[in-house]
Coordinates of C-alpha atoms and ligand atoms in Angstrom, one line a residue:
M1 CA -8.1 -4.0 18.0
T2 CA -4.9 -3.8 20.0
T3 CA -3.1 -6.9 21.1
S4 CA -0.9 -6.7 24.2
A5 CA 1.5 -9.4 23.0
P6 CA 5.0 -8.0 22.3
I7 CA 5.8 -7.7 18.7
R8 CA 8.2 -10.4 17.3
P9 CA 9.1 -11.4 13.9
D10 CA 7.0 -14.4 12.8
S11 CA 8.6 -17.1 10.7
S12 CA 5.2 -18.2 9.4
G13 CA 5.4 -16.1 6.3
P14 CA 7.6 -13.7 4.4
V15 CA 8.3 -10.3 5.8
P16 CA 7.3 -7.6 3.3
R17 CA 10.4 -5.8 2.0
H18 CA 8.6 -2.6 1.4
V19 CA 5.6 -1.3 3.4
A20 CA 3.7 1.9 2.5
V21 CA 1.4 3.7 4.8
I22 CA -1.4 6.2 4.2
M23 CA -1.4 7.9 7.6
D24 CA -5.0 9.1 7.9
G25 CA -7.4 10.2 10.6
N26 CA -5.5 12.9 12.5
G27 CA -8.3 15.5 12.0
R28 CA -10.9 13.1 13.3
W29 CA -8.7 12.1 16.3
A30 CA -8.5 15.8 17.2
A31 CA -12.2 16.4 16.6
D32 CA -13.1 13.5 19.0
R33 CA -11.2 15.4 21.7
Q34 CA -12.5 18.9 20.7
L35 CA -9.0 19.9 19.8
P36 CA -7.8 21.8 16.7
R37 CA -6.8 19.6 13.8
Y38 CA -3.2 20.6 14.3
E39 CA -3.2 18.7 17.6
G40 CA -4.1 15.5 15.7
H41 CA -1.1 16.0 13.4
R42 CA 1.2 16.6 16.3
A43 CA 0.0 13.5 18.1
G44 CA 0.6 11.6 14.8
M45 CA 4.4 12.0 15.3
K46 CA 4.4 9.4 18.0
A47 CA 2.8 6.9 15.6
V48 CA 5.5 7.7 13.1
R49 CA 8.2 6.9 15.7
E50 CA 6.4 3.6 16.7
T51 CA 6.0 2.6 13.1
I52 CA 9.6 3.1 12.3
E53 CA 10.7 1.1 15.3
A54 CA 8.2 -1.7 14.5
A55 CA 9.4 -1.8 10.8
I56 CA 13.0 -2.1 12.0
E57 CA 12.1 -4.9 14.4
E58 CA 10.1 -6.8 11.8
G59 CA 13.0 -6.6 9.3
V60 CA 11.2 -4.4 6.8
E61 CA 13.8 -2.7 4.4
I62 CA 11.7 0.2 3.1
L63 CA 9.0 2.2 4.8
T64 CA 7.1 4.8 2.7
L65 CA 4.9 7.2 4.6
F66 CA 2.3 9.4 2.9
A67 CA 2.6 12.6 4.9
F68 CA 1.1 15.3 2.7
S69 CA -0.5 15.1 -0.7
T70 CA -0.5 17.6 -3.5
E71 CA -4.3 18.0 -2.9
N72 CA -3.6 18.8 0.8
W73 CA -2.3 22.2 -0.4
N74 CA -6.0 23.0 -0.8
R75 CA -6.5 22.8 3.0
P76 CA -6.8 26.1 5.0
E77 CA -3.6 28.0 5.1
E78 CA -3.4 27.7 8.9
E79 CA -3.4 23.9 8.7
I80 CA -0.8 23.9 5.9
L81 CA 1.5 26.2 8.0
A82 CA 1.1 23.9 11.0
L83 CA 1.9 20.8 8.9
M84 CA 5.0 22.4 7.4
S85 CA 6.3 23.5 10.8
L86 CA 5.6 20.0 12.2
L87 CA 7.7 18.6 9.3
Q88 CA 10.5 21.0 10.2
F89 CA 10.2 20.1 13.9
Y90 CA 10.2 16.4 13.0
A91 CA 13.3 16.7 10.8
Q92 CA 15.2 18.5 13.5
S93 CA 14.1 16.8 16.6
E94 CA 14.3 13.2 15.3
R95 CA 17.5 13.6 13.3
A96 CA 19.9 12.2 15.9
E97 CA 17.6 9.3 16.7
L98 CA 17.2 8.4 13.0
V99 CA 20.9 8.5 12.4
Q100 CA 21.5 6.3 15.5
Q101 CA 18.8 3.8 14.2
G102 CA 20.5 3.7 10.8
V103 CA 17.4 5.1 9.0
E104 CA 18.1 6.8 5.7
V105 CA 15.4 9.5 5.0
K106 CA 14.3 10.6 1.6
V107 CA 11.6 13.3 1.2
L108 CA 9.9 12.6 -2.1
G109 CA 7.3 14.7 -4.0
D110 CA 7.0 18.0 -5.8
L111 CA 8.8 20.2 -3.3
S112 CA 8.7 23.4 -5.4
P113 CA 5.8 25.0 -3.4
M114 CA 7.6 24.3 -0.1
D115 CA 8.9 27.3 1.9
A116 CA 12.7 27.7 2.2
Q117 CA 12.9 26.9 5.9
T118 CA 11.0 23.6 5.6
M119 CA 13.1 22.8 2.6
D120 CA 16.3 23.4 4.6
A121 CA 15.2 21.1 7.4
V122 CA 14.3 18.4 4.9
R123 CA 17.7 18.6 3.1
T124 CA 19.5 18.6 6.4
V125 CA 17.8 15.4 7.6
E126 CA 18.4 13.8 4.3
E127 CA 22.1 14.6 4.4
A128 CA 22.5 13.6 8.0
T129 CA 20.9 10.2 7.5
R130 CA 22.5 9.4 4.1
G131 CA 24.0 5.9 4.1
G132 CA 21.8 4.6 6.9
S133 CA 21.5 0.9 6.1
T134 CA 18.9 -0.5 8.6
L135 CA 15.8 1.1 7.0
R136 CA 15.1 3.3 4.1
L137 CA 12.3 5.8 5.0
N138 CA 10.5 7.6 2.2
L139 CA 8.5 10.5 3.4
M140 CA 6.0 11.4 0.6
V141 CA 5.4 15.1 0.8
S142 CA 3.5 17.2 -1.7
Y143 CA 3.1 14.0 -3.6
S144 CA 0.5 13.0 -6.2
G145 CA 0.5 9.7 -8.0
R146 CA -1.1 11.2 -11.1
A147 CA 1.3 14.1 -11.2
E148 CA 4.2 11.7 -10.9
L149 CA 2.9 9.6 -13.8
L150 CA 2.3 12.7 -15.9
N151 CA 5.8 13.8 -15.3
A152 CA 7.2 10.4 -16.3
V153 CA 5.0 10.4 -19.5
R154 CA 6.3 13.9 -20.3
S155 CA 9.9 12.8 -19.9
L156 CA 9.3 9.8 -22.1
A157 CA 7.6 12.0 -24.7
R158 CA 10.7 14.2 -24.7
E159 CA 13.0 11.2 -25.4
V160 CA 10.7 10.2 -28.2
A161 CA 10.7 13.7 -29.7
L162 CA 14.5 13.8 -29.5
G163 CA 14.6 10.5 -31.4
V164 CA 16.5 8.6 -28.7
L165 CA 13.5 6.3 -27.8
D166 CA 11.2 4.4 -30.1
P167 CA 7.6 4.3 -28.7
E168 CA 7.5 0.6 -29.5
D169 CA 10.5 -0.1 -27.3
I170 CA 9.0 1.6 -24.1
R171 CA 9.2 -0.9 -21.3
P172 CA 8.0 -0.5 -17.6
W173 CA 11.5 0.3 -16.5
H174 CA 11.7 3.3 -18.8
L175 CA 8.7 4.8 -17.0
E176 CA 9.9 3.7 -13.6
Q177 CA 13.2 5.6 -13.9
Y178 CA 11.2 8.8 -13.9
L179 CA 9.2 8.0 -10.7
H180 CA 10.2 9.4 -7.3
T181 CA 10.6 5.7 -6.2
R182 CA 13.0 4.9 -9.0
D183 CA 15.5 3.2 -6.7
T184 CA 13.0 1.1 -4.6
P185 CA 11.0 -2.0 -5.4
D186 CA 7.1 -1.7 -5.4
P187 CA 5.4 -1.9 -2.0
D188 CA 4.5 -5.4 -0.9
L189 CA 2.0 -4.1 1.7
L190 CA -0.1 -0.9 1.9
I191 CA -1.6 0.1 5.2
R192 CA -4.3 2.7 5.4
T193 CA -5.5 3.9 8.8
S194 CA -8.8 5.4 9.8
G195 CA -10.9 2.8 8.0
E196 CA -11.1 4.6 4.6
F197 CA -11.1 2.3 1.6
R198 CA -9.5 4.4 -1.0
I199 CA -6.1 5.1 -2.5
S200 CA -6.3 9.0 -2.5
N201 CA -3.9 9.4 -5.4
F202 CA -1.1 7.4 -3.8
M203 CA 1.5 5.5 -5.8
L204 CA -0.8 4.6 -8.6
W205 CA 1.8 2.7 -10.6
Q206 CA 3.7 1.1 -7.8
L207 CA 0.6 -0.4 -6.0
A208 CA -0.5 -2.6 -8.9
Y209 CA 0.0 -5.8 -7.0
T210 CA 0.4 -4.6 -3.5
E211 CA -1.6 -6.3 -0.7
I212 CA -3.9 -3.8 1.1
H213 CA -4.5 -3.7 4.9
I214 CA -7.2 -1.2 6.1
S215 CA -6.9 -0.5 9.8
P216 CA -9.8 1.2 11.6
V217 CA -7.5 2.9 14.0
L218 CA -7.0 6.7 13.6
W219 CA -3.3 7.5 12.8
P220 CA -2.4 9.1 16.2
D221 CA -3.6 5.9 17.9
F222 CA -1.6 3.6 15.6
T223 CA 1.0 1.5 17.6
R224 CA 3.7 -1.0 16.9
D225 CA 1.1 -3.7 17.7
H226 CA -1.2 -2.5 14.9
F227 CA 1.8 -2.5 12.6
G228 CA 2.5 -6.1 13.7
E229 CA -1.2 -7.0 13.0
A230 CA -0.8 -5.7 9.5
I231 CA 2.3 -7.8 8.9
R232 CA 0.5 -10.9 10.2
D233 CA -2.4 -10.2 7.9
Y234 CA 0.0 -9.8 5.0
Q235 CA 1.7 -13.2 5.9
R236 CA -1.7 -14.9 5.5
R237 CA -2.3 -13.7 2.0
E238 CA -1.6 -15.6 -1.1
R239 CA 0.0 -13.3 -3.7
R240 CA -0.8 -14.6 -7.2
F241 CA 0.2 -11.8 -9.5
G242 CA -2.6 -12.9 -12.0
R243 CA -1.6 -16.6 -12.0
V244 CA -3.6 -19.5 -10.7
T245 CA -1.3 -20.0 -7.8
A246 CA 1.5 -18.0 -6.2
P247 CA 4.6 -17.9 -8.4
Ligands
IPE1 C1 -4.0 12.7 7.7 O1 -5.0 13.1 8.6 C2 -2.8 13.7 7.6 C3 -2.8 14.5 6.4 C4 -3.6 14.2 5.3 C5 -1.9 15.5 6.3 P1 -6.1 14.0 8.1 O2 -5.7 15.4 8.4 O3 -6.5 13.7 6.7 O4 -7.3 13.6 9.1 P2 -8.8 13.3 8.8 O5 -8.9 12.4 7.6 O6 -9.4 14.6 8.5 O7 -9.4 12.7 10.0
IPE2 C1 -4.4 11.1 2.1 O1 -5.3 11.5 3.1 C2 -3.2 11.9 2.2 C3 -2.3 11.6 3.3 C4 -2.5 10.7 4.2 C5 -1.2 12.5 3.4 P1 -6.4 12.5 2.8 O2 -7.2 12.7 4.1 O3 -5.9 13.8 2.2 O4 -7.3 11.8 1.7 P2 -8.9 11.9 1.4 O5 -9.2 13.3 1.2 O6 -9.6 11.4 2.6 O7 -9.1 11.0 0.2
MG3 MG1 -7.9 12.4 5.9

């Protein structure tokens, strides 16, 4: 449901430091309009812009957007090409605005299958926005939570094999230093759009105690007001972390 009230930070509860979003429903948005799936992805760019602006207004420090999963490489080639060229377009056309807003962009995932042109665009936007201090934007591309964990386990196993780490001494931070998100706290709030109640291999370690907000809205229709609703929902939650009351 959309509210028409302007978004404003609410002092009734804490603002989540880190918000993660599974941006889902582009294909259904396009199908509803008898358009090719690509048009849904293209329309989703506006929702990305709105979400960034809303996150800044709310005082969120880190915004992590799931843009493309490792499993999404299994989609038809035509759709993959369209998504990669959209990522290039986004990185180029939004660069100046992101710099001006003080948004620091990091593109995180296994980028080895990415074509050189998209890779260039990604590196350019990362370099141009480096040092932005208003909002950290993690764009998760070619990302898989399980692959990320496997990679971390492999790295830890290597340290053990080299004799520099005793298995008994392994602590959460040892594993976390090998995750793509090594320099960010865990998400406080996860938003998934399009009404799907699943994680789809997203941030399996980091979401352990994250509050989840499922929005029925398809991603291209997601606005700053929907983002505000998710924040208000979060502010009503009691986070207990396994205790009897909130710590
Ligand atoms: C999310 O929308 C974007 C990506 C996964 C790249 P979808 O493309 O998954 O849209 P639906 O779920 O088919 O509607
Ligand atoms: C999750 O959406 C991945 C992204 C939003 C990038 P999917 O549409 O790929 O997930 P499933 O297939 O519905 O689980
Ligand atoms: Mg989907």
